[in-house]
Amino acid sequence: MQAIADLGFQYCTPIQAASLKQALAGANVAGRAQTGTGKTAAFLVAILSRYLRSPAGRADKPGTPRALVIAPTRELCVQICNDAQALGK
C-alpha cells in the first residue's frame, strides 16, 4: 500500500506495533492510547489488507457491507472516513 508511505508513515507507534500483527491475522483487538498515536490507521490498514486478499466479488450479495466501523461521534466518523480514503489510495 503505497498510500502508507505517501502519508509519511515510517515506523509503527507502540499501539500499532502491539495491535497490527493480531489485526492483520483477523483477530479482535482492543487497545487504549492517547489521541494521535495511530489507532485509526492500525485498524484501517488491517481492514484494507483484508479487502486486498478477498476481492468484493466473493460477497454473497452485491452491496453487502464488508466492514462496520462504529464511532461515538459524527466528527470521528468523518475523520475515520477521510483516513480510510487516504489510506485506500
Backbone as JSON Lines, residues from 0, in Angstrom:
{"i":0,"aa":"M","n":[0.84,-1.18,0.0],"ca":[0.0,0.0,0.0],"c":[0.89,1.25,0.0]}
{"i":1,"aa":"Q","n":[1.01,1.79,-1.16],"ca":[1.85,2.97,-1.36],"c":[1.36,4.15,-0.54]}
{"i":2,"aa":"A","n":[0.05,4.22,-0.28],"ca":[-0.51,5.35,0.47],"c":[0.12,5.48,1.86]}
{"i":3,"aa":"I","n":[0.51,4.37,2.47],"ca":[1.13,4.43,3.8],"c":[2.4,5.26,3.74]}
{"i":4,"aa":"A","n":[3.23,5.0,2.75],"ca":[4.46,5.77,2.59],"c":[4.16,7.2,2.18]}
{"i":5,"aa":"D","n":[3.19,7.38,1.29],"ca":[2.82,8.72,0.83],"c":[2.34,9.6,1.98]}
{"i":6,"aa":"L","n":[1.71,8.99,2.98],"ca":[1.21,9.74,4.14],"c":[2.29,10.0,5.18]}
{"i":7,"aa":"G","n":[3.49,9.51,4.94],"ca":[4.6,9.81,5.83],"c":[4.82,8.81,6.95]}
{"i":8,"aa":"F","n":[4.12,7.69,6.94],"ca":[4.33,6.68,7.97],"c":[5.66,5.98,7.7]}
{"i":9,"aa":"Q","n":[6.55,5.99,8.7],"ca":[7.83,5.31,8.56],"c":[7.98,4.17,9.57]}
{"i":10,"aa":"Y","n":[7.46,4.38,10.76],"ca":[7.58,3.4,11.84],"c":[6.23,3.25,12.53]}
{"i":11,"aa":"C","n":[6.03,2.12,13.15],"ca":[4.83,1.91,13.95],"c":[4.97,2.62,15.29]}
{"i":12,"aa":"T","n":[3.86,3.17,15.75],"ca":[3.82,3.68,17.12],"c":[3.66,2.48,18.04]}
{"i":13,"aa":"P","n":[3.84,2.63,19.35],"ca":[3.69,1.49,20.25],"c":[2.33,0.79,20.13]}
{"i":14,"aa":"I","n":[1.24,1.55,20.02],"ca":[-0.08,0.91,19.91],"c":[-0.21,0.16,18.59]}
{"i":15,"aa":"Q","n":[0.36,0.69,17.53],"ca":[0.33,0.0,16.24],"c":[1.16,-1.28,16.3]}
{"i":16,"aa":"A","n":[2.34,-1.19,16.88],"ca":[3.2,-2.37,16.98],"c":[2.54,-3.47,17.81]}
{"i":17,"aa":"A","n":[1.81,-3.06,18.84],"ca":[1.16,-4.04,19.72],"c":[-0.08,-4.66,19.1]}
{"i":18,"aa":"S","n":[-0.72,-3.99,18.15],"ca":[-2.0,-4.46,17.65],"c":[-2.0,-4.94,16.2]}
{"i":19,"aa":"L","n":[-1.09,-4.46,15.39],"ca":[-1.16,-4.75,13.96],"c":[-1.05,-6.23,13.62]}
{"i":20,"aa":"K","n":[-0.15,-6.95,14.26],"ca":[0.03,-8.37,13.93],"c":[-1.27,-9.14,14.13]}
{"i":21,"aa":"Q","n":[-1.92,-8.93,15.27],"ca":[-3.17,-9.63,15.54],"c":[-4.28,-9.16,14.61]}
{"i":22,"aa":"A","n":[-4.35,-7.85,14.36],"ca":[-5.4,-7.31,13.49],"c":[-5.23,-7.83,12.06]}
{"i":23,"aa":"L","n":[-4.01,-7.88,11.57],"ca":[-3.77,-8.4,10.23],"c":[-4.1,-9.89,10.13]}
{"i":24,"aa":"A","n":[-4.01,-10.6,11.24],"ca":[-4.36,-12.02,11.26],"c":[-5.87,-12.23,11.39]}
{"i":25,"aa":"G","n":[-6.63,-11.14,11.56],"ca":[-8.08,-11.25,11.65],"c":[-8.62,-11.36,13.05]}
{"i":26,"aa":"A","n":[-7.76,-11.22,14.05],"ca":[-8.2,-11.33,15.44],"c":[-8.85,-10.03,15.9]}
{"i":27,"aa":"N","n":[-9.72,-10.13,16.87],"ca":[-10.27,-8.94,17.51],"c":[-9.19,-8.31,18.36]}
{"i":28,"aa":"V","n":[-9.13,-6.99,18.34],"ca":[-8.09,-6.27,19.07],"c":[-8.74,-5.14,19.86]}
{"i":29,"aa":"A","n":[-8.35,-5.0,21.1],"ca":[-8.77,-3.86,21.92],"c":[-7.51,-3.21,22.46]}
{"i":30,"aa":"G","n":[-7.51,-1.9,22.44],"ca":[-6.34,-1.19,22.94],"c":[-6.72,0.21,23.36]}
{"i":31,"aa":"R","n":[-5.83,0.83,24.09],"ca":[-6.08,2.2,24.55],"c":[-4.79,2.98,24.44]}
{"i":32,"aa":"A","n":[-4.89,4.15,23.83],"ca":[-3.72,5.03,23.69],"c":[-4.22,6.45,23.48]}
{"i":33,"aa":"Q","n":[-3.33,7.4,23.66],"ca":[-3.68,8.8,23.52],"c":[-4.08,9.14,22.09]}
{"i":34,"aa":"T","n":[-4.78,10.25,21.94],"ca":[-5.14,10.77,20.63],"c":[-3.87,11.04,19.82]}
{"i":35,"aa":"G","n":[-3.93,10.69,18.53],"ca":[-2.81,10.96,17.65],"c":[-1.74,9.9,17.6]}
{"i":36,"aa":"T","n":[-2.01,8.73,18.17],"ca":[-0.99,7.67,18.21],"c":[-1.14,6.65,17.09]}
{"i":37,"aa":"G","n":[-2.14,6.82,16.23],"ca":[-2.27,5.94,15.08],"c":[-3.2,4.76,15.24]}
{"i":38,"aa":"K","n":[-4.08,4.82,16.21],"ca":[-5.03,3.71,16.4],"c":[-5.88,3.51,15.15]}
{"i":39,"aa":"T","n":[-6.41,4.6,14.61],"ca":[-7.27,4.52,13.43],"c":[-6.51,3.92,12.26]}
{"i":40,"aa":"A","n":[-5.31,4.36,12.02],"ca":[-4.51,3.83,10.92],"c":[-4.28,2.33,11.09]}
{"i":41,"aa":"A","n":[-4.06,1.89,12.3],"ca":[-3.8,0.46,12.54],"c":[-4.99,-0.39,12.15]}
{"i":42,"aa":"F","n":[-6.2,-0.02,12.58],"ca":[-7.33,-0.88,12.22],"c":[-7.72,-0.71,10.77]}
{"i":43,"aa":"L","n":[-7.52,0.48,10.19],"ca":[-7.84,0.66,8.77],"c":[-6.88,-0.12,7.88]}
{"i":44,"aa":"V","n":[-5.61,-0.16,8.22],"ca":[-4.65,-0.95,7.44],"c":[-5.06,-2.42,7.46]}
{"i":45,"aa":"A","n":[-5.5,-2.91,8.6],"ca":[-5.93,-4.31,8.7],"c":[-7.16,-4.56,7.83]}
{"i":46,"aa":"I","n":[-8.12,-3.65,7.85],"ca":[-9.32,-3.79,7.02],"c":[-8.95,-3.75,5.54]}
{"i":47,"aa":"L","n":[-8.15,-2.77,5.14],"ca":[-7.77,-2.65,3.73],"c":[-6.95,-3.84,3.27]}
{"i":48,"aa":"S","n":[-6.11,-4.37,4.12],"ca":[-5.33,-5.56,3.79],"c":[-6.26,-6.75,3.53]}
{"i":49,"aa":"R","n":[-7.27,-6.87,4.35],"ca":[-8.25,-7.95,4.17],"c":[-9.0,-7.79,2.85]}
{"i":50,"aa":"Y","n":[-9.35,-6.55,2.49],"ca":[-10.01,-6.29,1.21],"c":[-9.14,-6.75,0.05]}
{"i":51,"aa":"L","n":[-7.85,-6.47,0.12],"ca":[-6.95,-6.84,-0.97],"c":[-6.81,-8.35,-1.1]}
{"i":52,"aa":"R","n":[-6.89,-9.06,0.01],"ca":[-6.77,-10.53,-0.01],"c":[-8.06,-11.21,-0.43]}
{"i":53,"aa":"S","n":[-9.2,-10.53,-0.26],"ca":[-10.51,-11.13,-0.54],"c":[-11.34,-10.14,-1.35]}
{"i":54,"aa":"P","n":[-11.28,-10.21,-2.68],"ca":[-11.99,-9.25,-3.52],"c":[-13.5,-9.22,-3.26]}
{"i":55,"aa":"A","n":[-14.11,-8.09,-3.57],"ca":[-15.53,-7.87,-3.3],"c":[-16.42,-8.87,-4.01]}
{"i":56,"aa":"G","n":[-16.0,-9.41,-5.13],"ca":[-16.82,-10.35,-5.89],"c":[-17.19,-11.6,-5.12]}
{"i":57,"aa":"R","n":[-16.5,-11.87,-4.02],"ca":[-16.79,-13.06,-3.23],"c":[-17.92,-12.85,-2.23]}
{"i":58,"aa":"A","n":[-18.44,-11.63,-2.13],"ca":[-19.53,-11.36,-1.2],"c":[-20.79,-12.09,-1.67]}
{"i":59,"aa":"D","n":[-21.65,-12.46,-0.73],"ca":[-22.88,-13.17,-1.07],"c":[-23.78,-12.34,-1.97]}
{"i":60,"aa":"K","n":[-23.96,-11.08,-1.65],"ca":[-24.83,-10.2,-2.41],"c":[-24.08,-8.92,-2.74]}
{"i":61,"aa":"P","n":[-24.29,-8.39,-3.95],"ca":[-23.66,-7.1,-4.28],"c":[-24.1,-6.02,-3.29]}
{"i":62,"aa":"G","n":[-23.18,-5.17,-2.92],"ca":[-23.51,-4.08,-1.99],"c":[-23.5,-4.48,-0.53]}
{"i":63,"aa":"T","n":[-23.18,-5.74,-0.24],"ca":[-23.13,-6.19,1.14],"c":[-21.95,-5.51,1.85]}
{"i":64,"aa":"P","n":[-22.17,-4.94,3.03],"ca":[-21.05,-4.31,3.75],"c":[-19.96,-5.32,4.05]}
{"i":65,"aa":"R","n":[-18.73,-4.89,3.92],"ca":[-17.6,-5.76,4.2],"c":[-16.92,-5.41,5.5]}
{"i":66,"aa":"A","n":[-17.26,-4.26,6.06],"ca":[-16.71,-3.84,7.35],"c":[-17.71,-2.87,7.98]}
{"i":67,"aa":"L","n":[-17.73,-2.86,9.29],"ca":[-18.57,-1.93,10.04],"c":[-17.68,-1.26,11.07]}
{"i":68,"aa":"V","n":[-17.6,0.05,10.97],"ca":[-16.82,0.83,11.92],"c":[-17.79,1.67,12.73]}
{"i":69,"aa":"I","n":[-17.74,1.54,14.03],"ca":[-18.64,2.29,14.92],"c":[-17.81,3.32,15.67]}
{"i":70,"aa":"A","n":[-18.3,4.55,15.66],"ca":[-17.6,5.64,16.36],"c":[-18.63,6.43,17.16]}
{"i":71,"aa":"P","n":[-18.22,7.02,18.27],"ca":[-19.17,7.68,19.17],"c":[-19.69,9.04,18.7]}
{"i":72,"aa":"T","n":[-19.03,9.67,17.73],"ca":[-19.49,10.99,17.28],"c":[-19.43,11.08,15.76]}
{"i":73,"aa":"R","n":[-20.23,11.98,15.21],"ca":[-20.22,12.21,13.77],"c":[-18.85,12.71,13.32]}
{"i":74,"aa":"E","n":[-18.26,13.58,14.11],"ca":[-16.95,14.14,13.75],"c":[-15.89,13.05,13.64]}
{"i":75,"aa":"L","n":[-15.93,12.09,14.55],"ca":[-14.97,10.99,14.48],"c":[-15.26,10.1,13.27]}
{"i":76,"aa":"C","n":[-16.53,9.91,12.95],"ca":[-16.89,9.14,11.74],"c":[-16.32,9.8,10.49]}
{"i":77,"aa":"V","n":[-16.45,11.12,10.4],"ca":[-15.91,11.85,9.25],"c":[-14.39,11.7,9.19]}
{"i":78,"aa":"Q","n":[-13.73,11.81,10.34],"ca":[-12.27,11.66,10.4],"c":[-11.85,10.27,9.94]}
{"i":79,"aa":"I","n":[-12.54,9.25,10.41],"ca":[-12.22,7.87,10.03],"c":[-12.43,7.67,8.53]}
{"i":80,"aa":"C","n":[-13.51,8.22,8.01],"ca":[-13.79,8.13,6.57],"c":[-12.67,8.78,5.76]}
{"i":81,"aa":"N","n":[-12.26,9.96,6.17],"ca":[-11.17,10.66,5.47],"c":[-9.87,9.86,5.53]}
{"i":82,"aa":"D","n":[-9.58,9.3,6.7],"ca":[-8.37,8.49,6.85],"c":[-8.43,7.24,5.97]}
{"i":83,"aa":"A","n":[-9.6,6.61,5.9],"ca":[-9.77,5.42,5.07],"c":[-9.57,5.75,3.59]}
{"i":84,"aa":"Q","n":[-10.11,6.88,3.17],"ca":[-9.93,7.28,1.77],"c":[-8.46,7.54,1.47]}
{"i":85,"aa":"A","n":[-7.76,8.19,2.38],"ca":[-6.34,8.49,2.17],"c":[-5.5,7.2,2.14]}
{"i":86,"aa":"L","n":[-5.77,6.28,3.05],"ca":[-5.01,5.03,3.1],"c":[-5.37,4.1,1.95]}
{"i":87,"aa":"G","n":[-6.57,4.23,1.43],"ca":[-7.02,3.35,0.36],"c":[-6.6,3.76,-1.04]}
{"i":88,"aa":"K","n":[-5.89,4.86,-1.15],"ca":[-5.47,5.31,-2.5],"c":[-4.42,4.4,-3.09]}
